[in-house]
Amino acid sequence: TIHNILPHNIQSKNTQTYIRNFQAADKLVDKYVVHTYHSRDEAVSILDINKTKIEVVHHGIFENQIPPKQAINNTLKLLMFGTQSRYKGTDIFIEAISKLPNEAKVKISAIIAGPTDTEFYNSYNKLAVNNGISWLPDRISEELLFSLIAQSDIVILPYRSIPQSGVLLEAIGCEKLIIMSDLPSFVERMGGKHEDMFFETNNADSL
């Protein structure tokens, strides 16, 4: 199964080496499974895999029991969860919040939750704090995660790139409203580009 066509955050200088190693192993593989047609097309164009060797099997939705939502306050609760990094667009989410007028900021509660590289966290946490965003940069318990999901109104996925997202599948399974970047894999997963769901990738103003 090819979940990611290229490793997350791979440096450009290492890309060709990775591709060559993948192609060397290709002769040992009869079939590949990918989760979207977009991933299939990227596997063909980037990894030079024969299209006939690739089967598209859409990933199932995660079904989880989350606690009932409690009426804590009347703010709009935004949540970004999962491992945080540049390719996940965590900084885009923070920048988008920072661009809101003060009268809008007081009407929302924003939380970022999930393991974060220390350098990345230190680069953006001050801006997050200054704009009222709570950032939990460590791995959290499953109980706390589902509590945060339950209390959220909207899950935000401002990713710069992703072939398939477990966070998206989790949010769908928990029946949450979702706002996400208009990546081809997201558009395919959601059955089309709905204006009230997508924003322009890598664009904090659009978010």
PDB file of C-alpha atoms in Angstrom:
ATOM      1  CA  THR A   1       0.000   0.000   0.000  1.00  0.00           C
ATOM      2  CA  ILE A   2       1.309   3.443  -0.945  1.00  0.00           C
ATOM      3  CA  HIS A   3      -0.079   5.909   1.570  1.00  0.00           C
ATOM      4  CA  ASN A   4       2.302   8.763   0.688  1.00  0.00           C
ATOM      5  CA  ILE A   5       3.799   9.069  -2.781  1.00  0.00           C
ATOM      6  CA  LEU A   6       6.826  10.803  -1.245  1.00  0.00           C
ATOM      7  CA  PRO A   7       7.719  10.962   2.465  1.00  0.00           C
ATOM      8  CA  HIS A   8       6.353  13.961   4.341  1.00  0.00           C
ATOM      9  CA  ASN A   9       8.764  16.910   4.489  1.00  0.00           C
ATOM     10  CA  ILE A  10      11.330  15.178   2.254  1.00  0.00           C
ATOM     11  CA  GLN A  11      14.118  17.525   1.187  1.00  0.00           C
ATOM     12  CA  SER A  12      14.305  18.148  -2.553  1.00  0.00           C
ATOM     13  CA  LYS A  13      17.924  16.946  -2.662  1.00  0.00           C
ATOM     14  CA  ASN A  14      16.783  13.516  -1.465  1.00  0.00           C
ATOM     15  CA  THR A  15      13.809  13.093  -3.779  1.00  0.00           C
ATOM     16  CA  GLN A  16      15.627  11.494  -6.716  1.00  0.00           C
ATOM     17  CA  THR A  17      17.434   9.043  -4.444  1.00  0.00           C
ATOM     18  CA  TYR A  18      14.113   7.994  -2.917  1.00  0.00           C
ATOM     19  CA  ILE A  19      12.568   7.527  -6.368  1.00  0.00           C
ATOM     20  CA  ARG A  20      15.514   5.445  -7.593  1.00  0.00           C
ATOM     21  CA  ASN A  21      15.301   3.190  -4.516  1.00  0.00           C
ATOM     22  CA  PHE A  22      11.556   2.801  -5.020  1.00  0.00           C
ATOM     23  CA  GLN A  23      12.004   1.879  -8.663  1.00  0.00           C
ATOM     24  CA  ALA A  24      14.681  -0.686  -7.746  1.00  0.00           C
ATOM     25  CA  ALA A  25      12.159  -2.398  -5.457  1.00  0.00           C
ATOM     26  CA  ASP A  26       9.337  -2.176  -8.000  1.00  0.00           C
ATOM     27  CA  LYS A  27      10.305  -5.459  -9.685  1.00  0.00           C
ATOM     28  CA  LEU A  28       9.475  -7.287  -6.449  1.00  0.00           C
ATOM     29  CA  VAL A  29       5.905  -5.946  -6.353  1.00  0.00           C
ATOM     30  CA  ASP A  30       2.930  -7.384  -8.257  1.00  0.00           C
ATOM     31  CA  LYS A  31       0.287  -4.878  -7.178  1.00  0.00           C
ATOM     32  CA  TYR A  32       0.096  -1.538  -5.401  1.00  0.00           C
ATOM     33  CA  VAL A  33      -2.889  -0.176  -3.482  1.00  0.00           C
ATOM     34  CA  VAL A  34      -3.511   3.569  -3.267  1.00  0.00           C
ATOM     35  CA  HIS A  35      -6.473   5.355  -1.710  1.00  0.00           C
ATOM     36  CA  THR A  36      -7.378   7.932  -4.388  1.00  0.00           C
ATOM     37  CA  TYR A  37      -7.250   8.231  -8.161  1.00  0.00           C
ATOM     38  CA  HIS A  38      -5.113  11.319  -7.673  1.00  0.00           C
ATOM     39  CA  SER A  39      -2.543   9.214  -5.783  1.00  0.00           C
ATOM     40  CA  ARG A  40      -2.617   6.668  -8.603  1.00  0.00           C
ATOM     41  CA  ASP A  41      -1.855   9.361 -11.168  1.00  0.00           C
ATOM     42  CA  GLU A  42       0.948  10.784  -9.003  1.00  0.00           C
ATOM     43  CA  ALA A  43       2.450   7.315  -8.515  1.00  0.00           C
ATOM     44  CA  VAL A  44       2.560   6.916 -12.287  1.00  0.00           C
ATOM     45  CA  SER A  45       4.019  10.358 -12.990  1.00  0.00           C
ATOM     46  CA  ILE A  46       6.421  10.685 -10.039  1.00  0.00           C
ATOM     47  CA  LEU A  47       7.456   7.096  -9.290  1.00  0.00           C
ATOM     48  CA  ASP A  48       7.099   5.840 -12.877  1.00  0.00           C
ATOM     49  CA  ILE A  49       4.956   2.870 -11.851  1.00  0.00           C
ATOM     50  CA  ASN A  50       3.050   0.989 -14.536  1.00  0.00           C
ATOM     51  CA  LYS A  51      -0.571   2.078 -14.177  1.00  0.00           C
ATOM     52  CA  THR A  52      -1.814  -1.505 -14.608  1.00  0.00           C
ATOM     53  CA  LYS A  53      -0.086  -2.475 -11.349  1.00  0.00           C
ATOM     54  CA  ILE A  54      -2.081   0.028  -9.283  1.00  0.00           C
ATOM     55  CA  GLU A  55      -5.472  -0.591  -7.676  1.00  0.00           C
ATOM     56  CA  VAL A  56      -7.486   2.250  -6.129  1.00  0.00           C
ATOM     57  CA  VAL A  57      -9.162   1.245  -2.854  1.00  0.00           C
ATOM     58  CA  HIS A  58     -10.778   4.191  -1.099  1.00  0.00           C
ATOM     59  CA  HIS A  59     -10.002   4.315   2.600  1.00  0.00           C
ATOM     60  CA  GLY A  60     -12.877   3.560   4.942  1.00  0.00           C
ATOM     61  CA  ILE A  61     -14.304   6.101   7.372  1.00  0.00           C
ATOM     62  CA  PHE A  62     -13.306   5.809  11.014  1.00  0.00           C
ATOM     63  CA  GLU A  63     -16.308   5.347  13.284  1.00  0.00           C
ATOM     64  CA  ASN A  64     -15.801   6.501  16.856  1.00  0.00           C
ATOM     65  CA  GLN A  65     -18.027   7.186  19.799  1.00  0.00           C
ATOM     66  CA  ILE A  66     -17.389  10.738  20.986  1.00  0.00           C
ATOM     67  CA  PRO A  67     -18.837  12.249  24.156  1.00  0.00           C
ATOM     68  CA  PRO A  68     -21.839  14.568  23.795  1.00  0.00           C
ATOM     69  CA  LYS A  69     -21.060  18.212  23.171  1.00  0.00           C
ATOM     70  CA  GLN A  70     -21.430  20.458  26.198  1.00  0.00           C
ATOM     71  CA  ALA A  71     -22.552  24.072  26.050  1.00  0.00           C
ATOM     72  CA  ILE A  72     -19.406  25.692  27.463  1.00  0.00           C
ATOM     73  CA  ASN A  73     -19.755  29.126  25.853  1.00  0.00           C
ATOM     74  CA  ASN A  74     -21.173  30.627  22.691  1.00  0.00           C
ATOM     75  CA  THR A  75     -17.900  30.988  20.774  1.00  0.00           C
ATOM     76  CA  LEU A  76     -17.313  29.192  17.487  1.00  0.00           C
ATOM     77  CA  LYS A  77     -14.868  26.411  18.335  1.00  0.00           C
ATOM     78  CA  LEU A  78     -12.213  25.634  15.714  1.00  0.00           C
ATOM     79  CA  LEU A  79      -9.963  22.592  16.023  1.00  0.00           C
ATOM     80  CA  MET A  80      -6.854  21.474  14.161  1.00  0.00           C
ATOM     81  CA  PHE A  81      -5.639  18.093  15.413  1.00  0.00           C
ATOM     82  CA  GLY A  82      -3.005  15.503  14.548  1.00  0.00           C
ATOM     83  CA  THR A  83       0.737  15.815  14.034  1.00  0.00           C
ATOM     84  CA  GLN A  84       1.580  19.445  13.275  1.00  0.00           C
ATOM     85  CA  SER A  85       4.138  20.573  10.702  1.00  0.00           C
ATOM     86  CA  ARG A  86       4.606  22.865   7.737  1.00  0.00           C
ATOM     87  CA  TYR A  87       3.068  20.502   5.201  1.00  0.00           C
ATOM     88  CA  LYS A  88      -0.021  20.300   7.447  1.00  0.00           C
ATOM     89  CA  GLY A  89      -0.339  24.096   7.130  1.00  0.00           C
ATOM     90  CA  THR A  90      -0.436  24.795  10.861  1.00  0.00           C
ATOM     91  CA  ASP A  91       1.160  28.173  10.194  1.00  0.00           C
ATOM     92  CA  ILE A  92      -1.538  28.971   7.617  1.00  0.00           C
ATOM     93  CA  PHE A  93      -4.232  28.380  10.239  1.00  0.00           C
ATOM     94  CA  ILE A  94      -2.432  30.639  12.727  1.00  0.00           C
ATOM     95  CA  GLU A  95      -1.920  33.345  10.107  1.00  0.00           C
ATOM     96  CA  ALA A  96      -5.592  33.181   9.076  1.00  0.00           C
ATOM     97  CA  ILE A  97      -6.704  33.740  12.676  1.00  0.00           C
ATOM     98  CA  SER A  98      -4.235  36.604  13.053  1.00  0.00           C
ATOM     99  CA  LYS A  99      -5.762  38.362  10.035  1.00  0.00           C
ATOM    100  CA  LEU A 100      -9.255  38.439  11.545  1.00  0.00           C
ATOM    101  CA  PRO A 101     -10.494  41.727  13.029  1.00  0.00           C
ATOM    102  CA  ASN A 102     -10.605  41.797  16.827  1.00  0.00           C
ATOM    103  CA  GLU A 103     -14.396  41.752  16.870  1.00  0.00           C
ATOM    104  CA  ALA A 104     -14.273  38.401  15.043  1.00  0.00           C
ATOM    105  CA  LYS A 105     -11.483  36.925  17.173  1.00  0.00           C
ATOM    106  CA  VAL A 106     -13.488  37.302  20.373  1.00  0.00           C
ATOM    107  CA  LYS A 107     -16.238  35.170  18.836  1.00  0.00           C
ATOM    108  CA  ILE A 108     -14.034  32.111  18.213  1.00  0.00           C
ATOM    109  CA  SER A 109     -12.014  29.639  20.265  1.00  0.00           C
ATOM    110  CA  ALA A 110      -9.164  27.995  18.344  1.00  0.00           C
ATOM    111  CA  ILE A 111      -7.185  24.943  19.454  1.00  0.00           C
ATOM    112  CA  ILE A 112      -4.228  23.169  17.839  1.00  0.00           C
ATOM    113  CA  ALA A 113      -3.581  19.727  19.303  1.00  0.00           C
ATOM    114  CA  GLY A 114      -0.943  17.160  18.406  1.00  0.00           C
ATOM    115  CA  PRO A 115       2.773  16.346  18.391  1.00  0.00           C
ATOM    116  CA  THR A 116       4.816  19.242  17.030  1.00  0.00           C
ATOM    117  CA  ASP A 117       8.475  19.582  16.142  1.00  0.00           C
ATOM    118  CA  THR A 118      10.087  21.898  18.710  1.00  0.00           C
ATOM    119  CA  GLU A 119      11.632  24.241  16.147  1.00  0.00           C
ATOM    120  CA  PHE A 120       8.359  24.589  14.242  1.00  0.00           C
ATOM    121  CA  TYR A 121       6.444  25.161  17.487  1.00  0.00           C
ATOM    122  CA  ASN A 122       8.880  27.845  18.657  1.00  0.00           C
ATOM    123  CA  SER A 123       8.615  29.614  15.302  1.00  0.00           C
ATOM    124  CA  TYR A 124       4.845  30.107  15.456  1.00  0.00           C
ATOM    125  CA  ASN A 125       3.668  29.731  19.050  1.00  0.00           C
ATOM    126  CA  LYS A 126       4.140  33.417  19.913  1.00  0.00           C
ATOM    127  CA  LEU A 127       1.883  34.447  17.036  1.00  0.00           C
ATOM    128  CA  ALA A 128      -0.601  31.783  18.111  1.00  0.00           C
ATOM    129  CA  VAL A 129      -0.660  32.971  21.729  1.00  0.00           C
ATOM    130  CA  ASN A 130      -0.944  36.617  20.677  1.00  0.00           C
ATOM    131  CA  ASN A 131      -4.071  35.716  18.724  1.00  0.00           C
ATOM    132  CA  GLY A 132      -5.764  33.654  21.415  1.00  0.00           C
ATOM    133  CA  ILE A 133      -4.954  30.214  19.973  1.00  0.00           C
ATOM    134  CA  SER A 134      -4.362  27.371  22.435  1.00  0.00           C
ATOM    135  CA  TRP A 135      -1.622  25.023  21.221  1.00  0.00           C
ATOM    136  CA  LEU A 136      -1.056  21.598  22.786  1.00  0.00           C
ATOM    137  CA  PRO A 137       2.225  20.546  21.106  1.00  0.00           C
ATOM    138  CA  ASP A 138       2.583  17.068  22.632  1.00  0.00           C
ATOM    139  CA  ARG A 139       0.881  13.747  22.033  1.00  0.00           C
ATOM    140  CA  ILE A 140      -2.462  13.725  23.824  1.00  0.00           C
ATOM    141  CA  SER A 141      -4.587  10.887  25.118  1.00  0.00           C
ATOM    142  CA  GLU A 142      -7.322   9.400  22.971  1.00  0.00           C
ATOM    143  CA  GLU A 143      -9.835  10.466  25.623  1.00  0.00           C
ATOM    144  CA  LEU A 144      -8.738  14.108  25.414  1.00  0.00           C
ATOM    145  CA  LEU A 145      -8.630  14.001  21.622  1.00  0.00           C
ATOM    146  CA  PHE A 146     -12.219  12.795  21.312  1.00  0.00           C
ATOM    147  CA  SER A 147     -13.305  15.316  23.919  1.00  0.00           C
ATOM    148  CA  LEU A 148     -11.753  18.131  21.844  1.00  0.00           C
ATOM    149  CA  ILE A 149     -13.396  16.802  18.694  1.00  0.00           C
ATOM    150  CA  ALA A 150     -16.755  16.546  20.457  1.00  0.00           C
ATOM    151  CA  GLN A 151     -16.588  20.151  21.696  1.00  0.00           C
ATOM    152  CA  SER A 152     -15.456  21.562  18.335  1.00  0.00           C
ATOM    153  CA  ASP A 153     -17.780  23.151  15.800  1.00  0.00           C
ATOM    154  CA  ILE A 154     -15.431  22.985  12.825  1.00  0.00           C
ATOM    155  CA  VAL A 155     -12.315  20.922  12.109  1.00  0.00           C
ATOM    156  CA  ILE A 156      -9.711  22.780  10.029  1.00  0.00           C
ATOM    157  CA  LEU A 157      -7.376  21.038   7.546  1.00  0.00           C
ATOM    158  CA  PRO A 158      -5.183  23.707   5.932  1.00  0.00           C
ATOM    159  CA  TYR A 159      -2.733  21.189   4.443  1.00  0.00           C
ATOM    160  CA  ARG A 160      -0.250  22.180   1.746  1.00  0.00           C
ATOM    161  CA  SER A 161      -0.053  18.598   0.456  1.00  0.00           C
ATOM    162  CA  ILE A 162      -1.455  15.174   1.368  1.00  0.00           C
ATOM    163  CA  PRO A 163      -2.407  12.060  -0.617  1.00  0.00           C
ATOM    164  CA  GLN A 164      -4.890  10.903   2.038  1.00  0.00           C
ATOM    165  CA  SER A 165      -5.666  12.144   5.543  1.00  0.00           C
ATOM    166  CA  GLY A 166      -6.548  10.119   8.603  1.00  0.00           C
ATOM    167  CA  VAL A 167      -7.592  13.359  10.306  1.00  0.00           C
ATOM    168  CA  LEU A 168     -10.141  13.977   7.550  1.00  0.00           C
ATOM    169  CA  LEU A 169     -11.527  10.454   7.881  1.00  0.00           C
ATOM    170  CA  GLU A 170     -11.718  10.865  11.650  1.00  0.00           C
ATOM    171  CA  ALA A 171     -13.568  14.167  11.331  1.00  0.00           C
ATOM    172  CA  ILE A 172     -16.025  12.676   8.844  1.00  0.00           C
ATOM    173  CA  GLY A 173     -16.621   9.691  11.121  1.00  0.00           C
ATOM    174  CA  CYS A 174     -17.334  12.054  14.016  1.00  0.00           C
ATOM    175  CA  GLU A 175     -19.780  13.968  11.796  1.00  0.00           C
ATOM    176  CA  LYS A 176     -18.015  17.306  12.189  1.00  0.00           C
ATOM    177  CA  LEU A 177     -18.147  20.283   9.869  1.00  0.00           C
ATOM    178  CA  ILE A 178     -14.853  20.571   7.993  1.00  0.00           C
ATOM    179  CA  ILE A 179     -13.026  23.388   6.221  1.00  0.00           C
ATOM    180  CA  MET A 180     -10.036  22.247   4.154  1.00  0.00           C
ATOM    181  CA  SER A 181      -7.630  23.334   1.458  1.00  0.00           C
ATOM    182  CA  ASP A 182      -8.662  22.491  -2.094  1.00  0.00           C
ATOM    183  CA  LEU A 183      -6.097  19.742  -2.621  1.00  0.00           C
ATOM    184  CA  PRO A 184      -7.053  17.250  -5.345  1.00  0.00           C
ATOM    185  CA  SER A 185      -7.087  14.372  -2.837  1.00  0.00           C
ATOM    186  CA  PHE A 186      -9.494  16.263  -0.560  1.00  0.00           C
ATOM    187  CA  VAL A 187     -11.776  17.282  -3.420  1.00  0.00           C
ATOM    188  CA  GLU A 188     -11.904  13.673  -4.625  1.00  0.00           C
ATOM    189  CA  ARG A 189     -12.597  12.337  -1.139  1.00  0.00           C
ATOM    190  CA  MET A 190     -15.486  14.787  -0.629  1.00  0.00           C
ATOM    191  CA  GLY A 191     -17.030  14.111  -4.026  1.00  0.00           C
ATOM    192  CA  GLY A 192     -16.406  17.543  -5.511  1.00  0.00           C
ATOM    193  CA  LYS A 193     -15.354  21.068  -4.637  1.00  0.00           C
ATOM    194  CA  HIS A 194     -18.061  22.556  -2.437  1.00  0.00           C
ATOM    195  CA  GLU A 195     -17.650  26.299  -1.932  1.00  0.00           C
ATOM    196  CA  ASP A 196     -18.602  26.238   1.757  1.00  0.00           C
ATOM    197  CA  MET A 197     -16.001  23.569   2.521  1.00  0.00           C
ATOM    198  CA  PHE A 198     -12.853  24.437   0.596  1.00  0.00           C
ATOM    199  CA  PHE A 199     -10.410  27.334   0.470  1.00  0.00           C
ATOM    200  CA  GLU A 200      -7.465  28.002  -1.808  1.00  0.00           C
ATOM    201  CA  THR A 201      -4.437  25.902  -0.836  1.00  0.00           C
ATOM    202  CA  ASN A 202      -1.590  27.796   0.843  1.00  0.00           C
ATOM    203  CA  ASN A 203      -3.704  30.958   1.163  1.00  0.00           C
ATOM    204  CA  ALA A 204      -4.431  32.239   4.679  1.00  0.00           C
ATOM    205  CA  ASP A 205      -6.617  35.030   3.284  1.00  0.00           C
ATOM    206  CA  SER A 206      -8.812  32.496   1.532  1.00  0.00           C
ATOM    207  CA  LEU A 207      -9.129  30.461   4.738  1.00  0.00           C
TER     208      LEU A 207
END
